[in-house]
Amino acid sequence: MFNQEIKVGKAFKIDERIFYPLVKVFHYKHGQTESYSLSPIALIVVEGDMKYLLPFEEIECPEELLGMVSQ
């Protein structure tokens, strides 16, 4: 069994900007073996009424990721 999902990390604020880290969580389990891995994929930045994405690699659906964070 394996499972993969994107999670929003704890927000942090610098000046007037709020940053939300996005990580991909991968869970693998087979028999007696079980492992997890975390991969950072992007930062969502909220600045006033603006919200934008700083990807760490190619992102297929940026609108979906931006929708994970509500202002």
PDB file of N, CA, C and O in Angstrom:
ATOM      1  N   MET A   1       0.828  -1.175   0.000  1.00  0.00           N
ATOM      2  CA  MET A   1       0.000   0.000   0.000  1.00  0.00           C
ATOM      3  C   MET A   1       0.879   1.247   0.000  1.00  0.00           C
ATOM      4  O   MET A   1       1.891   1.296   0.678  1.00  0.00           O
ATOM      5  N   PHE A   2       0.497   2.203  -0.788  1.00  0.00           N
ATOM      6  CA  PHE A   2       1.163   3.501  -0.694  1.00  0.00           C
ATOM      7  C   PHE A   2       0.119   4.598  -0.814  1.00  0.00           C
ATOM      8  O   PHE A   2      -0.913   4.431  -1.453  1.00  0.00           O
ATOM      9  N   ASN A   3       0.391   5.697  -0.171  1.00  0.00           N
ATOM     10  CA  ASN A   3      -0.503   6.838  -0.150  1.00  0.00           C
ATOM     11  C   ASN A   3       0.333   8.095  -0.300  1.00  0.00           C
ATOM     12  O   ASN A   3       1.405   8.204   0.277  1.00  0.00           O
ATOM     13  N   GLN A   4      -0.169   9.036  -1.076  1.00  0.00           N
ATOM     14  CA  GLN A   4       0.544  10.294  -1.296  1.00  0.00           C
ATOM     15  C   GLN A   4      -0.466  11.425  -1.233  1.00  0.00           C
ATOM     16  O   GLN A   4      -1.520  11.347  -1.857  1.00  0.00           O
ATOM     17  N   GLU A   5      -0.159  12.471  -0.461  1.00  0.00           N
ATOM     18  CA  GLU A   5      -1.052  13.614  -0.373  1.00  0.00           C
ATOM     19  C   GLU A   5      -0.258  14.889  -0.112  1.00  0.00           C
ATOM     20  O   GLU A   5       0.878  14.840   0.337  1.00  0.00           O
ATOM     21  N   ILE A   6      -0.882  16.012  -0.389  1.00  0.00           N
ATOM     22  CA  ILE A   6      -0.261  17.313  -0.156  1.00  0.00           C
ATOM     23  C   ILE A   6      -0.895  17.924   1.081  1.00  0.00           C
ATOM     24  O   ILE A   6      -2.117  17.958   1.211  1.00  0.00           O
ATOM     25  N   LYS A   7      -0.046  18.411   1.987  1.00  0.00           N
ATOM     26  CA  LYS A   7      -0.499  19.006   3.240  1.00  0.00           C
ATOM     27  C   LYS A   7       0.015  20.437   3.348  1.00  0.00           C
ATOM     28  O   LYS A   7       1.096  20.759   2.870  1.00  0.00           O
ATOM     29  N   VAL A   8      -0.772  21.286   4.014  1.00  0.00           N
ATOM     30  CA  VAL A   8      -0.372  22.659   4.295  1.00  0.00           C
ATOM     31  C   VAL A   8       0.253  22.682   5.684  1.00  0.00           C
ATOM     32  O   VAL A   8      -0.342  22.204   6.651  1.00  0.00           O
ATOM     33  N   GLY A   9       1.480  23.208   5.775  1.00  0.00           N
ATOM     34  CA  GLY A   9       2.175  23.296   7.053  1.00  0.00           C
ATOM     35  C   GLY A   9       1.727  24.492   7.863  1.00  0.00           C
ATOM     36  O   GLY A   9       0.879  25.290   7.438  1.00  0.00           O
ATOM     37  N   LYS A  10       2.323  24.647   9.029  1.00  0.00           N
ATOM     38  CA  LYS A  10       1.994  25.750   9.923  1.00  0.00           C
ATOM     39  C   LYS A  10       2.446  27.076   9.309  1.00  0.00           C
ATOM     40  O   LYS A  10       3.585  27.218   8.861  1.00  0.00           O
ATOM     41  N   ALA A  11       1.552  28.031   9.295  1.00  0.00           N
ATOM     42  CA  ALA A  11       1.845  29.345   8.718  1.00  0.00           C
ATOM     43  C   ALA A  11       2.830  30.111   9.587  1.00  0.00           C
ATOM     44  O   ALA A  11       2.869  29.943  10.801  1.00  0.00           O
ATOM     45  N   PHE A  12       3.625  30.947   8.942  1.00  0.00           N
ATOM     46  CA  PHE A  12       4.496  31.866   9.671  1.00  0.00           C
ATOM     47  C   PHE A  12       4.432  33.226   8.997  1.00  0.00           C
ATOM     48  O   PHE A  12       4.158  33.340   7.807  1.00  0.00           O
ATOM     49  N   LYS A  13       4.647  34.273   9.785  1.00  0.00           N
ATOM     50  CA  LYS A  13       4.495  35.641   9.293  1.00  0.00           C
ATOM     51  C   LYS A  13       5.830  36.360   9.330  1.00  0.00           C
ATOM     52  O   LYS A  13       6.572  36.267  10.306  1.00  0.00           O
ATOM     53  N   ILE A  14       6.115  37.077   8.265  1.00  0.00           N
ATOM     54  CA  ILE A  14       7.284  37.957   8.189  1.00  0.00           C
ATOM     55  C   ILE A  14       6.772  39.302   7.686  1.00  0.00           C
ATOM     56  O   ILE A  14       6.249  39.393   6.571  1.00  0.00           O
ATOM     57  N   ASP A  15       6.901  40.316   8.521  1.00  0.00           N
ATOM     58  CA  ASP A  15       6.346  41.644   8.235  1.00  0.00           C
ATOM     59  C   ASP A  15       4.849  41.505   7.936  1.00  0.00           C
ATOM     60  O   ASP A  15       4.122  40.993   8.750  1.00  0.00           O
ATOM     61  N   GLU A  16       4.415  41.925   6.767  1.00  0.00           N
ATOM     62  CA  GLU A  16       2.985  41.864   6.420  1.00  0.00           C
ATOM     63  C   GLU A  16       2.647  40.645   5.557  1.00  0.00           C
ATOM     64  O   GLU A  16       1.526  40.553   5.061  1.00  0.00           O
ATOM     65  N   ARG A  17       3.577  39.752   5.379  1.00  0.00           N
ATOM     66  CA  ARG A  17       3.341  38.563   4.550  1.00  0.00           C
ATOM     67  C   ARG A  17       3.158  37.326   5.424  1.00  0.00           C
ATOM     68  O   ARG A  17       3.851  37.149   6.415  1.00  0.00           O
ATOM     69  N   ILE A  18       2.237  36.468   5.019  1.00  0.00           N
ATOM     70  CA  ILE A  18       2.032  35.185   5.691  1.00  0.00           C
ATOM     71  C   ILE A  18       2.446  34.095   4.715  1.00  0.00           C
ATOM     72  O   ILE A  18       2.037  34.094   3.553  1.00  0.00           O
ATOM     73  N   PHE A  19       3.284  33.166   5.186  1.00  0.00           N
ATOM     74  CA  PHE A  19       3.803  32.086   4.357  1.00  0.00           C
ATOM     75  C   PHE A  19       3.230  30.753   4.829  1.00  0.00           C
ATOM     76  O   PHE A  19       3.203  30.482   6.025  1.00  0.00           O
ATOM     77  N   TYR A  20       2.777  29.945   3.876  1.00  0.00           N
ATOM     78  CA  TYR A  20       2.269  28.607   4.155  1.00  0.00           C
ATOM     79  C   TYR A  20       3.115  27.602   3.376  1.00  0.00           C
ATOM     80  O   TYR A  20       3.070  27.584   2.142  1.00  0.00           O
ATOM     81  N   PRO A  21       3.875  26.765   4.053  1.00  0.00           N
ATOM     82  CA  PRO A  21       4.641  25.743   3.324  1.00  0.00           C
ATOM     83  C   PRO A  21       3.722  24.598   2.893  1.00  0.00           C
ATOM     84  O   PRO A  21       2.794  24.222   3.611  1.00  0.00           O
ATOM     85  N   LEU A  22       3.958  24.087   1.698  1.00  0.00           N
ATOM     86  CA  LEU A  22       3.242  22.915   1.206  1.00  0.00           C
ATOM     87  C   LEU A  22       4.227  21.770   1.085  1.00  0.00           C
ATOM     88  O   LEU A  22       5.314  21.935   0.522  1.00  0.00           O
ATOM     89  N   VAL A  23       3.853  20.611   1.608  1.00  0.00           N
ATOM     90  CA  VAL A  23       4.711  19.427   1.531  1.00  0.00           C
ATOM     91  C   VAL A  23       3.927  18.255   0.970  1.00  0.00           C
ATOM     92  O   VAL A  23       2.713  18.148   1.166  1.00  0.00           O
ATOM     93  N   LYS A  24       4.631  17.401   0.258  1.00  0.00           N
ATOM     94  CA  LYS A  24       4.049  16.165  -0.228  1.00  0.00           C
ATOM     95  C   LYS A  24       4.435  15.074   0.766  1.00  0.00           C
ATOM     96  O   LYS A  24       5.612  14.884   1.064  1.00  0.00           O
ATOM     97  N   VAL A  25       3.433  14.378   1.307  1.00  0.00           N
ATOM     98  CA  VAL A  25       3.649  13.301   2.267  1.00  0.00           C
ATOM     99  C   VAL A  25       3.443  11.979   1.534  1.00  0.00           C
ATOM    100  O   VAL A  25       2.392  11.762   0.928  1.00  0.00           O
ATOM    101  N   PHE A  26       4.455  11.136   1.586  1.00  0.00           N
ATOM    102  CA  PHE A  26       4.387   9.827   0.943  1.00  0.00           C
ATOM    103  C   PHE A  26       4.469   8.762   2.031  1.00  0.00           C
ATOM    104  O   PHE A  26       5.359   8.786   2.868  1.00  0.00           O
ATOM    105  N   HIS A  27       3.504   7.841   2.029  1.00  0.00           N
ATOM    106  CA  HIS A  27       3.453   6.754   3.012  1.00  0.00           C
ATOM    107  C   HIS A  27       3.485   5.434   2.248  1.00  0.00           C
ATOM    108  O   HIS A  27       2.667   5.196   1.365  1.00  0.00           O
ATOM    109  N   TYR A  28       4.422   4.564   2.603  1.00  0.00           N
ATOM    110  CA  TYR A  28       4.566   3.257   1.975  1.00  0.00           C
ATOM    111  C   TYR A  28       4.524   2.190   3.050  1.00  0.00           C
ATOM    112  O   TYR A  28       5.192   2.304   4.079  1.00  0.00           O
ATOM    113  N   LYS A  29       3.731   1.147   2.800  1.00  0.00           N
ATOM    114  CA  LYS A  29       3.647   0.042   3.747  1.00  0.00           C
ATOM    115  C   LYS A  29       3.515  -1.267   2.969  1.00  0.00           C
ATOM    116  O   LYS A  29       2.661  -1.396   2.094  1.00  0.00           O
ATOM    117  N   HIS A  30       4.396  -2.212   3.314  1.00  0.00           N
ATOM    118  CA  HIS A  30       4.352  -3.530   2.698  1.00  0.00           C
ATOM    119  C   HIS A  30       4.880  -4.541   3.708  1.00  0.00           C
ATOM    120  O   HIS A  30       6.047  -4.448   4.121  1.00  0.00           O
ATOM    121  N   GLY A  31       4.023  -5.456   4.116  1.00  0.00           N
ATOM    122  CA  GLY A  31       4.437  -6.449   5.102  1.00  0.00           C
ATOM    123  C   GLY A  31       4.843  -5.785   6.403  1.00  0.00           C
ATOM    124  O   GLY A  31       4.090  -5.032   6.995  1.00  0.00           O
ATOM    125  N   GLN A  32       6.064  -6.053   6.843  1.00  0.00           N
ATOM    126  CA  GLN A  32       6.591  -5.471   8.086  1.00  0.00           C
ATOM    127  C   GLN A  32       7.285  -4.130   7.861  1.00  0.00           C
ATOM    128  O   GLN A  32       7.737  -3.485   8.792  1.00  0.00           O
ATOM    129  N   THR A  33       7.396  -3.720   6.611  1.00  0.00           N
ATOM    130  CA  THR A  33       8.097  -2.479   6.275  1.00  0.00           C
ATOM    131  C   THR A  33       7.106  -1.326   6.130  1.00  0.00           C
ATOM    132  O   THR A  33       6.091  -1.452   5.465  1.00  0.00           O
ATOM    133  N   GLU A  34       7.442  -0.222   6.763  1.00  0.00           N
ATOM    134  CA  GLU A  34       6.619   0.979   6.667  1.00  0.00           C
ATOM    135  C   GLU A  34       7.542   2.193   6.664  1.00  0.00           C
ATOM    136  O   GLU A  34       8.473   2.270   7.458  1.00  0.00           O
ATOM    137  N   SER A  35       7.295   3.124   5.753  1.00  0.00           N
ATOM    138  CA  SER A  35       8.129   4.325   5.720  1.00  0.00           C
ATOM    139  C   SER A  35       7.304   5.540   5.301  1.00  0.00           C
ATOM    140  O   SER A  35       6.275   5.413   4.650  1.00  0.00           O
ATOM    141  N   TYR A  36       7.809   6.697   5.696  1.00  0.00           N
ATOM    142  CA  TYR A  36       7.211   7.986   5.359  1.00  0.00           C
ATOM    143  C   TYR A  36       8.306   8.880   4.784  1.00  0.00           C
ATOM    144  O   TYR A  36       9.468   8.772   5.163  1.00  0.00           O
ATOM    145  N   SER A  37       7.910   9.778   3.902  1.00  0.00           N
ATOM    146  CA  SER A  37       8.849  10.807   3.462  1.00  0.00           C
ATOM    147  C   SER A  37       8.079  12.107   3.250  1.00  0.00           C
ATOM    148  O   SER A  37       6.900  12.101   2.916  1.00  0.00           O
ATOM    149  N   LEU A  38       8.769  13.207   3.480  1.00  0.00           N
ATOM    150  CA  LEU A  38       8.221  14.546   3.262  1.00  0.00           C
ATOM    151  C   LEU A  38       9.066  15.251   2.219  1.00  0.00           C
ATOM    152  O   LEU A  38      10.292  15.245   2.309  1.00  0.00           O
ATOM    153  N   SER A  39       8.398  15.875   1.264  1.00  0.00           N
ATOM    154  CA  SER A  39       9.107  16.637   0.240  1.00  0.00           C
ATOM    155  C   SER A  39       8.479  18.021   0.146  1.00  0.00           C
ATOM    156  O   SER A  39       7.282  18.136  -0.152  1.00  0.00           O
ATOM    157  N   PRO A  40       9.249  19.077   0.403  1.00  0.00           N
ATOM    158  CA  PRO A  40       8.694  20.421   0.235  1.00  0.00           C
ATOM    159  C   PRO A  40       8.424  20.675  -1.242  1.00  0.00           C
ATOM    160  O   PRO A  40       9.250  20.324  -2.098  1.00  0.00           O
ATOM    161  N   ILE A  41       7.262  21.248  -1.558  1.00  0.00           N
ATOM    162  CA  ILE A  41       6.951  21.481  -2.971  1.00  0.00           C
ATOM    163  C   ILE A  41       6.743  22.952  -3.310  1.00  0.00           C
ATOM    164  O   ILE A  41       6.975  23.350  -4.442  1.00  0.00           O
ATOM    165  N   ALA A  42       6.299  23.768  -2.321  1.00  0.00           N
ATOM    166  CA  ALA A  42       6.046  25.181  -2.637  1.00  0.00           C
ATOM    167  C   ALA A  42       5.792  25.977  -1.372  1.00  0.00           C
ATOM    168  O   ALA A  42       5.579  25.413  -0.298  1.00  0.00           O
ATOM    169  N   LEU A  43       5.793  27.281  -1.544  1.00  0.00           N
ATOM    170  CA  LEU A  43       5.346  28.221  -0.504  1.00  0.00           C
ATOM    171  C   LEU A  43       4.189  29.014  -1.082  1.00  0.00           C
ATOM    172  O   LEU A  43       4.271  29.495  -2.217  1.00  0.00           O
ATOM    173  N   ILE A  44       3.127  29.138  -0.309  1.00  0.00           N
ATOM    174  CA  ILE A  44       2.054  30.051  -0.679  1.00  0.00           C
ATOM    175  C   ILE A  44       2.268  31.312   0.150  1.00  0.00           C
ATOM    176  O   ILE A  44       2.478  31.238   1.359  1.00  0.00           O
ATOM    177  N   VAL A  45       2.247  32.449  -0.518  1.00  0.00           N
ATOM    178  CA  VAL A  45       2.469  33.736   0.144  1.00  0.00           C
ATOM    179  C   VAL A  45       1.178  34.538   0.062  1.00  0.00           C
ATOM    180  O   VAL A  45       0.605  34.702  -1.012  1.00  0.00           O
ATOM    181  N   VAL A  46       0.717  35.023   1.220  1.00  0.00           N
ATOM    182  CA  VAL A  46      -0.468  35.869   1.273  1.00  0.00           C
ATOM    183  C   VAL A  46      -0.008  37.245   1.721  1.00  0.00           C
ATOM    184  O   VAL A  46       0.618  37.406   2.766  1.00  0.00           O
ATOM    185  N   GLU A  47      -0.326  38.230   0.875  1.00  0.00           N
ATOM    186  CA  GLU A  47       0.090  39.614   1.135  1.00  0.00           C
ATOM    187  C   GLU A  47      -1.096  40.522   0.840  1.00  0.00           C
ATOM    188  O   GLU A  47      -1.415  40.774  -0.319  1.00  0.00           O
ATOM    189  N   GLY A  48      -1.783  40.948   1.886  1.00  0.00           N
ATOM    190  CA  GLY A  48      -2.996  41.747   1.695  1.00  0.00           C
ATOM    191  C   GLY A  48      -4.059  40.911   1.012  1.00  0.00           C
ATOM    192  O   GLY A  48      -4.411  39.833   1.472  1.00  0.00           O
ATOM    193  N   ASP A  49      -4.562  41.403  -0.121  1.00  0.00           N
ATOM    194  CA  ASP A  49      -5.563  40.671  -0.894  1.00  0.00           C
ATOM    195  C   ASP A  49      -4.941  39.738  -1.919  1.00  0.00           C
ATOM    196  O   ASP A  49      -5.662  39.023  -2.613  1.00  0.00           O
ATOM    197  N   MET A  50      -3.641  39.754  -2.030  1.00  0.00           N
ATOM    198  CA  MET A  50      -2.948  38.930  -3.031  1.00  0.00           C
ATOM    199  C   MET A  50      -2.501  37.604  -2.423  1.00  0.00           C
ATOM    200  O   MET A  50      -2.123  37.535  -1.259  1.00  0.00           O
ATOM    201  N   LYS A  51      -2.554  36.560  -3.243  1.00  0.00           N
ATOM    202  CA  LYS A  51      -2.080  35.241  -2.845  1.00  0.00           C
ATOM    203  C   LYS A  51      -1.303  34.686  -4.038  1.00  0.00           C
ATOM    204  O   LYS A  51      -1.813  34.673  -5.157  1.00  0.00           O
ATOM    205  N   TYR A  52      -0.047  34.267  -3.808  1.00  0.00           N
ATOM    206  CA  TYR A  52       0.723  33.728  -4.917  1.00  0.00           C
ATOM    207  C   TYR A  52       1.568  32.548  -4.468  1.00  0.00           C
ATOM    208  O   TYR A  52       1.760  32.311  -3.281  1.00  0.00           O
ATOM    209  N   LEU A  53       2.051  31.813  -5.432  1.00  0.00           N
ATOM    210  CA  LEU A  53       2.728  30.546  -5.215  1.00  0.00           C
ATOM    211  C   LEU A  53       4.184  30.635  -5.642  1.00  0.00           C
ATOM    212  O   LEU A  53       4.487  31.148  -6.717  1.00  0.00           O
ATOM    213  N   LEU A  54       5.087  30.157  -4.785  1.00  0.00           N
ATOM    214  CA  LEU A  54       6.507  30.061  -5.119  1.00  0.00           C
ATOM    215  C   LEU A  54       6.859  28.570  -5.192  1.00  0.00           C
ATOM    216  O   LEU A  54       7.136  27.941  -4.176  1.00  0.00           O
ATOM    217  N   PRO A  55       6.819  27.981  -6.386  1.00  0.00           N
ATOM    218  CA  PRO A  55       7.072  26.538  -6.507  1.00  0.00           C
ATOM    219  C   PRO A  55       8.549  26.199  -6.383  1.00  0.00           C
ATOM    220  O   PRO A  55       9.419  26.972  -6.774  1.00  0.00           O
ATOM    221  N   PHE A  56       8.827  25.030  -5.803  1.00  0.00           N
ATOM    222  CA  PHE A  56      10.197  24.525  -5.707  1.00  0.00           C
ATOM    223  C   PHE A  56      10.541  23.655  -6.903  1.00  0.00           C
ATOM    224  O   PHE A  56      11.692  23.385  -7.162  1.00  0.00           O
ATOM    225  N   GLU A  57       9.525  23.195  -7.610  1.00  0.00           N
ATOM    226  CA  GLU A  57       9.708  22.406  -8.831  1.00  0.00           C
ATOM    227  C   GLU A  57       8.465  22.625  -9.687  1.00  0.00           C
ATOM    228  O   GLU A  57       7.609  23.413  -9.348  1.00  0.00           O
ATOM    229  N   GLU A  58       8.370  21.931 -10.780  1.00  0.00           N
ATOM    230  CA  GLU A  58       7.229  22.084 -11.680  1.00  0.00           C
ATOM    231  C   GLU A  58       5.931  21.684 -10.973  1.00  0.00           C
ATOM    232  O   GLU A  58       5.829  20.619 -10.404  1.00  0.00           O
ATOM    233  N   ILE A  59       4.933  22.555 -11.010  1.00  0.00           N
ATOM    234  CA  ILE A  59       3.637  22.326 -10.380  1.00  0.00           C
ATOM    235  C   ILE A  59       2.599  22.141 -11.498  1.00  0.00           C
ATOM    236  O   ILE A  59       2.487  22.989 -12.376  1.00  0.00           O
ATOM    237  N   GLU A  60       1.834  21.037 -11.430  1.00  0.00           N
ATOM    238  CA  GLU A  60       0.850  20.767 -12.474  1.00  0.00           C
ATOM    239  C   GLU A  60      -0.398  21.631 -12.366  1.00  0.00           C
ATOM    240  O   GLU A  60      -0.934  22.089 -13.353  1.00  0.00           O
ATOM    241  N   CYS A  61      -0.894  21.848 -11.140  1.00  0.00           N
ATOM    242  CA  CYS A  61      -2.158  22.569 -10.966  1.00  0.00           C
ATOM    243  C   CYS A  61      -2.018  23.632  -9.874  1.00  0.00           C
ATOM    244  O   CYS A  61      -2.453  23.421  -8.739  1.00  0.00           O
ATOM    245  N   PRO A  62      -1.413  24.784 -10.181  1.00  0.00           N
ATOM    246  CA  PRO A  62      -1.179  25.799  -9.151  1.00  0.00           C
ATOM    247  C   PRO A  62      -2.465  26.349  -8.534  1.00  0.00           C
ATOM    248  O   PRO A  62      -2.494  26.674  -7.361  1.00  0.00           O
ATOM    249  N   GLU A  63      -3.557  26.428  -9.310  1.00  0.00           N
ATOM    250  CA  GLU A  63      -4.810  26.960  -8.778  1.00  0.00           C
ATOM    251  C   GLU A  63      -5.334  26.082  -7.636  1.00  0.00           C
ATOM    252  O   GLU A  63      -5.860  26.579  -6.644  1.00  0.00           O
ATOM    253  N   GLU A  64      -5.207  24.779  -7.793  1.00  0.00           N
ATOM    254  CA  GLU A  64      -5.650  23.848  -6.747  1.00  0.00           C
ATOM    255  C   GLU A  64      -4.840  24.050  -5.468  1.00  0.00           C
ATOM    256  O   GLU A  64      -5.383  24.055  -4.367  1.00  0.00           O
ATOM    257  N   LEU A  65      -3.516  24.248  -5.603  1.00  0.00           N
ATOM    258  CA  LEU A  65      -2.678  24.467  -4.426  1.00  0.00           C
ATOM    259  C   LEU A  65      -3.013  25.788  -3.747  1.00  0.00           C
ATOM    260  O   LEU A  65      -3.066  25.870  -2.518  1.00  0.00           O
ATOM    261  N   LEU A  66      -3.242  26.829  -4.523  1.00  0.00           N
ATOM    262  CA  LEU A  66      -3.597  28.119  -3.926  1.00  0.00           C
ATOM    263  C   LEU A  66      -4.927  28.033  -3.196  1.00  0.00           C
ATOM    264  O   LEU A  66      -5.126  28.679  -2.177  1.00  0.00           O
ATOM    265  N   GLY A  67      -5.826  27.195  -3.660  1.00  0.00           N
ATOM    266  CA  GLY A  67      -7.119  27.012  -3.017  1.00  0.00           C
ATOM    267  C   GLY A  67      -7.024  26.298  -1.681  1.00  0.00           C
ATOM    268  O   GLY A  67      -7.996  26.307  -0.904  1.00  0.00           O
ATOM    269  N   MET A  68      -5.882  25.700  -1.360  1.00  0.00           N
ATOM    270  CA  MET A  68      -5.713  24.991  -0.094  1.00  0.00           C
ATOM    271  C   MET A  68      -5.586  25.960   1.077  1.00  0.00           C
ATOM    272  O   MET A  68      -5.731  25.573   2.226  1.00  0.00           O
ATOM    273  N   VAL A  69      -5.312  27.229   0.792  1.00  0.00           N
ATOM    274  CA  VAL A  69      -5.113  28.229   1.840  1.00  0.00           C
ATOM    275  C   VAL A  69      -6.213  29.267   1.737  1.00  0.00           C
ATOM    276  O   VAL A  69      -6.411  29.867   0.692  1.00  0.00           O
ATOM    277  N   SER A  70      -6.942  29.467   2.820  1.00  0.00           N
ATOM    278  CA  SER A  70      -7.963  30.501   2.830  1.00  0.00           C
ATOM    279  C   SER A  70      -7.436  31.724   3.559  1.00  0.00           C
ATOM    280  O   SER A  70      -6.673  31.603   4.496  1.00  0.00           O
ATOM    281  N   GLN A  71      -7.845  32.900   3.133  1.00  0.00           N
ATOM    282  CA  GLN A  71      -7.368  34.137   3.752  1.00  0.00           C
ATOM    283  C   GLN A  71      -8.206  34.484   4.931  1.00  0.00           C
ATOM    284  O   GLN A  71      -9.336  34.238   5.043  1.00  0.00           O
TER     285      GLN A  71
END
